[in-house]
Amino acid sequence: MKKFKEVLPYIIVVLVVILLRQFIITPIQVVGTSMNPNLVDGELMLLNKITYKFNDIERFDIVVVDYMDEPLIKRVIGLPGEKVEYKDNKLYINDELVEEKFDKNGITDDYNIIESGHTTIPNNMYFVVGDNRINSADSRVLGLIDKKIILGKANFVIFPINKFGLIK
């Protein structure tokens, strides 16, 4: 019994870490160049799995999508009920110009949500793109993303150390 009391704190710590990683926060690695220049291949981030249980997904959030058992890191551009269009490398939401206040690579080719077969984004669906518009498999190719496959928000870099902190 004395030995059990000695190891009990370690068992509790291990259980807490396992529960935190499984249900609340877990590390995720950036793979590929689709989020350049803001996120680069090999960077390590924290995936917040619980935030969208209490908060809405917002435009420009960086999310992790479970696409065919592969985690994809993308930026939310269009929300349910919205009409999304790119014209001349500019974003229009419901026919109004919206400024994208983050760095992006390349020109976004003209795109209209109607190309996906919808006039507006259906409930619980999102339009997501990579910041590297030239080299990103995103909603322009994959289609709209169901909220059910959004694993959470990824906006905190933990490695490399020189980028440690929140990212926009």
XYZ file of N, CA and C in Angstrom:
504
model
N 0.819 -1.203 0.000
C 0.000 0.000 0.000
C 0.864 1.269 0.000
N 1.979 1.215 0.706
C 2.863 2.369 0.766
C 3.459 2.678 -0.609
N 3.817 1.620 -1.354
C 4.368 1.808 -2.702
C 3.333 2.453 -3.622
N 2.084 2.035 -3.498
C 1.005 2.596 -4.312
C 0.866 4.091 -4.038
N 0.927 4.496 -2.775
C 0.828 5.915 -2.411
C 1.994 6.707 -2.989
N 3.150 6.043 -3.118
C 4.318 6.728 -3.679
C 4.171 6.956 -5.186
N 3.580 6.011 -5.897
C 3.463 6.152 -7.346
C 2.151 6.808 -7.781
N 1.210 6.944 -6.882
C -0.091 7.536 -7.216
C 0.030 8.918 -7.872
N 0.858 9.843 -7.350
C 0.970 11.146 -8.022
C 1.436 11.031 -9.478
N 2.336 10.098 -9.754
C 2.821 9.907 -11.122
C 1.721 9.345 -12.022
N 0.955 8.438 -11.486
C -0.171 7.882 -12.244
C -1.174 8.976 -12.573
N -1.455 9.844 -11.614
C -2.398 10.950 -11.832
C -1.873 11.896 -12.905
N -0.580 12.233 -12.851
C 0.009 13.126 -13.854
C -0.102 12.510 -15.248
N 0.212 11.237 -15.368
C 0.132 10.562 -16.661
C -1.308 10.562 -17.169
N -2.266 10.282 -16.321
C -3.674 10.279 -16.729
C -4.137 11.672 -17.173
N -3.733 12.697 -16.433
C -4.110 14.065 -16.797
C -3.526 14.431 -18.162
N -2.262 14.085 -18.395
C -1.624 14.381 -19.684
C -2.342 13.653 -20.817
N -2.669 12.403 -20.607
C -3.380 11.630 -21.636
C -4.738 12.252 -21.930
N -5.481 12.620 -20.898
C -6.800 13.229 -21.096
C -6.694 14.583 -21.794
N -5.721 15.400 -21.375
C -5.527 16.696 -22.032
C -5.245 16.512 -23.517
N -4.328 15.609 -23.832
C -3.939 15.383 -25.230
C -5.095 14.821 -26.052
N -5.873 13.950 -25.471
C -6.959 13.309 -26.206
C -8.133 14.254 -26.466
N -8.475 15.086 -25.485
C -9.721 15.847 -25.581
C -9.572 17.360 -25.648
N -8.434 17.924 -25.278
C -8.358 19.382 -25.176
C -7.315 19.990 -26.105
N -6.073 19.558 -26.002
C -5.011 20.184 -26.779
C -3.974 19.130 -27.160
N -3.485 19.219 -28.387
C -2.498 18.250 -28.856
C -1.553 18.932 -29.850
N -0.326 18.481 -29.935
C 0.579 19.071 -30.930
C 0.206 18.604 -32.344
N 0.457 19.474 -33.302
C 0.228 19.139 -34.712
C 1.350 19.757 -35.526
N 1.834 19.016 -36.495
C 2.935 19.500 -37.315
C 2.425 19.981 -38.668
N 2.970 21.111 -39.095
C 2.667 21.633 -40.424
C 3.388 20.756 -41.437
N 2.633 20.233 -42.403
C 3.212 19.389 -43.446
C 2.932 20.043 -44.797
N 3.988 20.316 -45.532
C 3.823 20.895 -46.856
C 3.906 22.409 -46.853
N 3.602 22.978 -48.014
C 3.780 24.421 -48.219
C 2.469 25.184 -48.403
N 1.332 24.536 -48.165
C 0.053 25.186 -48.483
C -0.267 26.390 -47.601
N 0.417 26.546 -46.468
C 0.145 27.698 -45.599
C 1.289 28.709 -45.601
N 2.252 28.536 -46.522
C 3.318 29.540 -46.643
C 2.706 30.878 -47.032
N 3.181 31.988 -46.575
C 4.383 32.217 -45.796
C 4.150 32.207 -44.276
N 2.925 32.088 -43.825
C 2.625 32.210 -42.397
C 3.026 30.987 -41.587
N 2.856 29.818 -42.158
C 3.261 28.570 -41.520
C 4.091 27.793 -42.524
N 5.204 27.241 -42.070
C 6.072 26.516 -42.992
C 6.228 25.066 -42.569
N 6.577 24.255 -43.542
C 6.745 22.826 -43.348
C 7.633 22.540 -42.135
N 7.160 21.667 -41.249
C 7.942 21.252 -40.092
C 7.634 22.001 -38.815
N 6.958 23.145 -38.906
C 6.624 23.871 -37.678
C 5.669 23.045 -36.827
N 5.788 23.214 -35.526
C 4.947 22.496 -34.579
C 3.997 23.484 -33.926
N 2.709 23.122 -33.938
C 1.668 23.992 -33.385
C 0.861 23.233 -32.345
N 0.049 23.981 -31.616
C -0.907 23.356 -30.705
C -2.287 23.410 -31.341
N -2.957 22.274 -31.355
C -4.324 22.170 -31.852
C -5.270 22.218 -30.669
N -6.084 23.268 -30.622
C -7.076 23.434 -29.564
C -8.347 22.714 -29.997
N -8.611 21.564 -29.387
C -9.748 20.733 -29.781
C -11.065 21.157 -29.144
N -11.025 22.004 -28.153
C -12.228 22.301 -27.383
C -12.851 23.665 -27.703
N -12.106 24.561 -28.304
C -12.593 25.929 -28.495
C -13.908 26.006 -29.268
N -14.087 25.155 -30.269
C -15.305 25.244 -31.075
C -16.496 24.552 -30.424
N -16.305 23.990 -29.260
C -17.442 23.480 -28.477
C -18.156 24.650 -27.801
N -17.409 25.759 -27.591
C -17.941 26.912 -26.872
C -17.997 28.181 -27.717
N -17.257 28.204 -28.818
C -17.174 29.401 -29.664
C -17.448 29.036 -31.115
N -17.923 30.014 -31.864
C -18.160 29.813 -33.284
C -16.844 29.859 -34.056
N -16.817 29.164 -35.163
C -15.707 29.279 -36.095
C -15.837 30.641 -36.754
N -14.733 31.371 -36.819
C -14.763 32.722 -37.377
C -13.934 32.798 -38.650
N -14.277 33.787 -39.471
C -13.520 34.017 -40.693
C -12.058 34.282 -40.342
N -11.180 33.674 -41.096
C -9.728 33.781 -41.003
C -9.120 32.933 -39.882
N -9.939 32.175 -39.136
C -9.376 31.210 -38.188
C -8.533 30.194 -38.951
N -7.453 29.749 -38.344
C -6.660 28.649 -38.896
C -7.160 27.384 -38.218
N -7.622 26.445 -39.041
C -8.230 25.221 -38.520
C -7.490 23.992 -39.044
N -7.691 22.891 -38.338
C -7.173 21.604 -38.787
C -8.368 20.762 -39.199
N -8.318 20.262 -40.422
C -9.394 19.473 -41.011
C -8.915 18.028 -41.136
N -9.751 17.093 -40.729
C -9.452 15.668 -40.902
C -10.005 15.251 -42.261
N -9.171 15.396 -43.293
C -9.610 15.077 -44.645
C -9.063 13.705 -45.032
N -9.931 12.724 -45.075
C -9.571 11.347 -45.422
C -8.410 10.855 -44.552
N -8.553 11.074 -43.238
C -7.576 10.654 -42.224
C -6.226 11.358 -42.343
N -6.191 12.473 -43.033
C -4.991 13.303 -43.122
C -5.322 14.672 -42.545
N -4.543 15.148 -41.570
C -4.810 16.490 -41.047
C -4.321 17.564 -42.021
N -5.219 18.448 -42.404
C -4.890 19.576 -43.276
C -5.067 20.859 -42.482
N -4.100 21.738 -42.575
C -4.183 23.037 -41.901
C -4.575 24.061 -42.954
N -5.698 24.742 -42.711
C -6.237 25.706 -43.682
C -6.794 26.917 -42.952
N -7.128 27.948 -43.726
C -7.715 29.165 -43.169
C -9.185 29.257 -43.601
N -10.062 29.549 -42.650
C -11.493 29.683 -42.933
C -11.728 31.015 -43.637
N -12.377 30.950 -44.791
C -12.688 32.150 -45.564
C -14.194 32.404 -45.587
N -14.981 31.355 -45.839
C -16.424 31.513 -45.951
C -17.164 30.744 -44.870
N -18.207 31.371 -44.345
C -19.021 30.815 -43.264
C -20.400 30.405 -43.786
N -21.116 29.581 -43.034
C -22.450 29.169 -43.472
C -23.353 30.363 -43.808
N -24.084 30.220 -44.920
C -25.013 31.268 -45.343
C -24.399 32.338 -46.222
N -23.104 32.261 -46.454
C -22.426 33.301 -47.221
C -22.196 32.888 -48.677
N -22.146 33.897 -49.516
C -21.739 33.733 -50.909
C -20.272 34.155 -50.983
N -19.406 33.285 -51.473
C -17.967 33.552 -51.545
C -17.556 33.675 -53.000
N -16.757 34.699 -53.252
C -16.277 34.899 -54.612
C -14.904 35.580 -54.569
N -14.009 35.127 -55.436
C -12.745 35.821 -55.676
C -12.806 36.381 -57.079
N -12.567 37.699 -57.207
C -12.485 38.356 -58.502
C -11.236 39.213 -58.500
N -10.407 39.044 -59.514
C -9.182 39.841 -59.645
C -8.346 39.803 -58.367
N -8.228 38.613 -57.771
C -7.425 38.397 -56.569
C -7.980 39.103 -55.330
N -9.244 39.428 -55.345
C -9.883 40.078 -54.194
C -11.040 39.212 -53.713
N -11.208 39.159 -52.386
C -12.258 38.365 -51.761
C -13.532 39.185 -51.613
N -14.638 38.595 -52.053
C -15.958 39.202 -51.878
C -16.826 38.224 -51.103
N -17.419 38.700 -50.035
C -18.384 37.923 -49.259
C -19.726 38.624 -49.408
N -20.719 37.906 -49.900
C -22.046 38.481 -50.160
C -21.939 39.766 -50.976
N -21.091 39.718 -52.008
C -20.868 40.813 -52.963
C -20.188 42.039 -52.366
N -19.637 41.922 -51.132
C -18.904 43.033 -50.522
C -17.437 42.663 -50.391
N -16.564 43.602 -50.739
C -15.131 43.390 -50.652
C -14.713 43.184 -49.198
N -13.919 42.117 -48.943
C -13.399 41.833 -47.599
C -11.892 41.755 -47.708
N -11.204 42.550 -46.890
C -9.746 42.574 -46.924
C -9.185 41.383 -46.153
N -8.256 40.688 -46.785
C -7.555 39.585 -46.137
C -6.287 40.171 -45.508
N -6.288 40.322 -44.177
C -5.208 41.020 -43.472
C -4.128 40.059 -42.984
N -3.695 39.188 -43.846
C -2.612 38.266 -43.537
C -1.819 38.075 -44.815
N -0.574 37.639 -44.656
C 0.267 37.409 -45.829
C -0.222 36.183 -46.584
N -0.159 36.267 -47.896
C -0.495 35.104 -48.716
C 0.420 35.102 -49.937
N 0.652 33.913 -50.443
C 1.503 33.751 -51.622
C 0.638 33.557 -52.852
N 0.986 34.256 -53.900
C 0.334 34.025 -55.178
C -0.982 34.742 -55.336
N -1.480 34.633 -56.527
C -2.754 35.239 -56.899
C -3.841 34.183 -56.760
N -4.964 34.582 -56.181
C -6.103 33.679 -56.088
C -6.898 33.796 -57.377
N -6.938 32.713 -58.127
C -7.703 32.718 -59.366
C -9.171 33.026 -59.080
N -9.838 33.571 -60.087
C -11.265 33.857 -59.935
C -12.004 32.588 -59.520
N -12.900 32.742 -58.560
C -13.660 31.612 -58.035
C -15.007 32.145 -57.556
N -16.036 31.327 -57.738
C -17.360 31.677 -57.243
C -17.962 30.433 -56.617
N -18.588 30.575 -55.464
C -19.180 29.437 -54.749
C -20.159 28.672 -55.634
N -20.715 29.331 -56.629
C -21.645 28.677 -57.541
C -20.954 27.518 -58.264
N -19.621 27.623 -58.451
C -18.863 26.540 -59.085
C -18.953 25.248 -58.274
N -19.235 25.356 -56.969
C -19.352 24.166 -56.126
C -20.767 23.590 -56.145
N -21.659 24.245 -56.870
C -23.034 23.760 -56.947
C -23.963 24.412 -55.933
N -23.486 25.418 -55.220
C -24.295 26.101 -54.205
C -24.365 27.591 -54.526
N -25.433 28.235 -54.098
C -25.484 29.693 -54.213
C -24.883 30.333 -52.968
N -25.050 29.677 -51.826
C -24.405 30.094 -50.579
C -23.895 28.836 -49.874
N -23.053 29.051 -48.893
C -22.499 27.923 -48.135
C -23.602 27.368 -47.222
N -23.878 26.059 -47.295
C -24.914 25.453 -46.449
C -24.534 25.472 -44.966
N -25.542 25.247 -44.109
C -25.308 25.162 -42.663
C -24.235 24.126 -42.354
N -23.417 24.432 -41.348
C -22.360 23.545 -40.859
C -21.288 23.222 -41.899
N -21.175 24.043 -42.927
C -20.149 23.872 -43.952
C -19.310 25.156 -44.002
N -18.049 24.991 -44.452
C -17.118 26.113 -44.481
C -16.283 26.069 -45.752
N -15.881 27.247 -46.206
C -14.983 27.386 -47.344
C -13.611 27.716 -46.767
N -12.632 26.836 -47.000
C -11.291 27.026 -46.446
C -10.263 27.034 -47.569
N -9.204 27.807 -47.382
C -8.119 27.843 -48.355
C -6.781 27.879 -47.616
N -5.725 27.540 -48.338
C -4.372 27.705 -47.819
C -3.880 29.101 -48.127
N -2.924 29.578 -47.335
C -2.365 30.914 -47.581
C -1.480 30.934 -48.818
N -0.994 29.785 -49.226
C -0.197 29.668 -50.449
C -1.172 29.315 -51.578
N -1.771 30.311 -52.158
C -2.870 30.111 -53.095
C -2.456 29.346 -54.339
N -1.169 29.352 -54.665
C -0.688 28.643 -55.851
C -0.608 27.142 -55.593
N -0.309 26.753 -54.362
C -0.035 25.357 -54.050
C -0.827 24.914 -52.825
N -2.134 24.809 -52.956
C -2.961 24.404 -51.826
C -4.166 23.604 -52.305
N -4.276 22.389 -51.774
C -5.504 21.610 -51.984
C -6.481 22.076 -50.911
N -7.509 22.794 -51.329
C -8.445 23.387 -50.374
C -9.850 23.347 -50.953
N -10.751 24.153 -50.437
C -12.155 24.099 -50.868
C -12.336 24.383 -52.354
N -11.389 25.041 -52.965
C -11.488 25.282 -54.405
C -11.393 23.971 -55.174
N -10.727 22.979 -54.560
C -10.536 21.670 -55.186
C -11.337 20.589 -54.452
N -11.264 20.600 -53.129
C -11.868 19.554 -52.303
C -13.352 19.774 -52.026
N -13.819 20.972 -52.237
C -15.204 21.304 -51.922
C -15.336 21.879 -50.525
N -16.563 22.167 -50.151
C -16.835 22.739 -48.835
C -16.508 21.727 -47.746
N -16.133 22.231 -46.583
C -15.708 21.393 -45.465
C -16.799 21.362 -44.403
N -17.201 20.156 -44.026
C -18.218 19.954 -43.002
C -17.608 20.218 -41.623
N -18.354 20.902 -40.783
C -17.884 21.204 -39.425
C -17.480 19.930 -38.675
N -18.111 18.806 -38.996
C -17.814 17.540 -38.311
C -16.368 17.099 -38.492
N -15.718 17.533 -39.576
C -14.341 17.091 -39.792
C -13.316 18.175 -39.432
N -13.785 19.273 -38.851
C -12.861 20.285 -38.335
C -12.470 19.860 -36.921
N -11.197 19.536 -36.749
C -10.704 19.020 -35.477
C -10.516 20.105 -34.427
N -10.284 21.327 -34.868
C -10.091 22.418 -33.922
C -9.313 23.566 -34.536
N -8.943 24.486 -33.679
C -8.247 25.708 -34.073
C -6.753 25.552 -33.797
N -5.934 26.010 -34.746
C -4.480 25.939 -34.597
C -3.911 27.336 -34.799
N -3.658 28.026 -33.714
C -3.140 29.387 -33.849
C -1.972 29.668 -32.910
N -1.325 28.604 -32.405
C -0.206 28.791 -31.488
C 0.964 27.926 -31.944
N 2.065 28.587 -32.314
C 3.278 27.885 -32.748
C 4.158 27.640 -31.528
N 4.631 26.387 -31.380
C 5.543 26.090 -30.276
C 6.970 25.806 -30.749
N 7.135 25.527 -32.054
C 8.465 25.320 -32.608
C 8.457 25.720 -34.070
N 9.426 26.459 -34.517
C 10.667 26.843 -33.873
C 10.450 27.928 -32.821
N 11.380 27.995 -31.898
C 11.272 28.909 -30.763
C 11.149 30.361 -31.202
N 11.799 30.755 -32.293
C 11.732 32.153 -32.732
C 10.338 32.567 -33.214
N 9.445 31.597 -33.450
C 8.061 31.911 -33.833
C 7.077 31.576 -32.726
N 7.576 31.219 -31.538
C 6.735 30.803 -30.422
C 5.659 31.856 -30.131
N 4.413 31.420 -30.096
C 3.319 32.319 -29.740
C 2.161 32.245 -30.716
N 1.211 33.154 -30.513
C 0.014 33.218 -31.351
C 0.361 33.665 -32.757
N -0.356 33.116 -33.717
C -0.178 33.502 -35.107
C -1.525 33.945 -35.659
N -1.512 34.882 -36.538
C -2.745 35.378 -37.163
C -2.896 34.794 -38.543
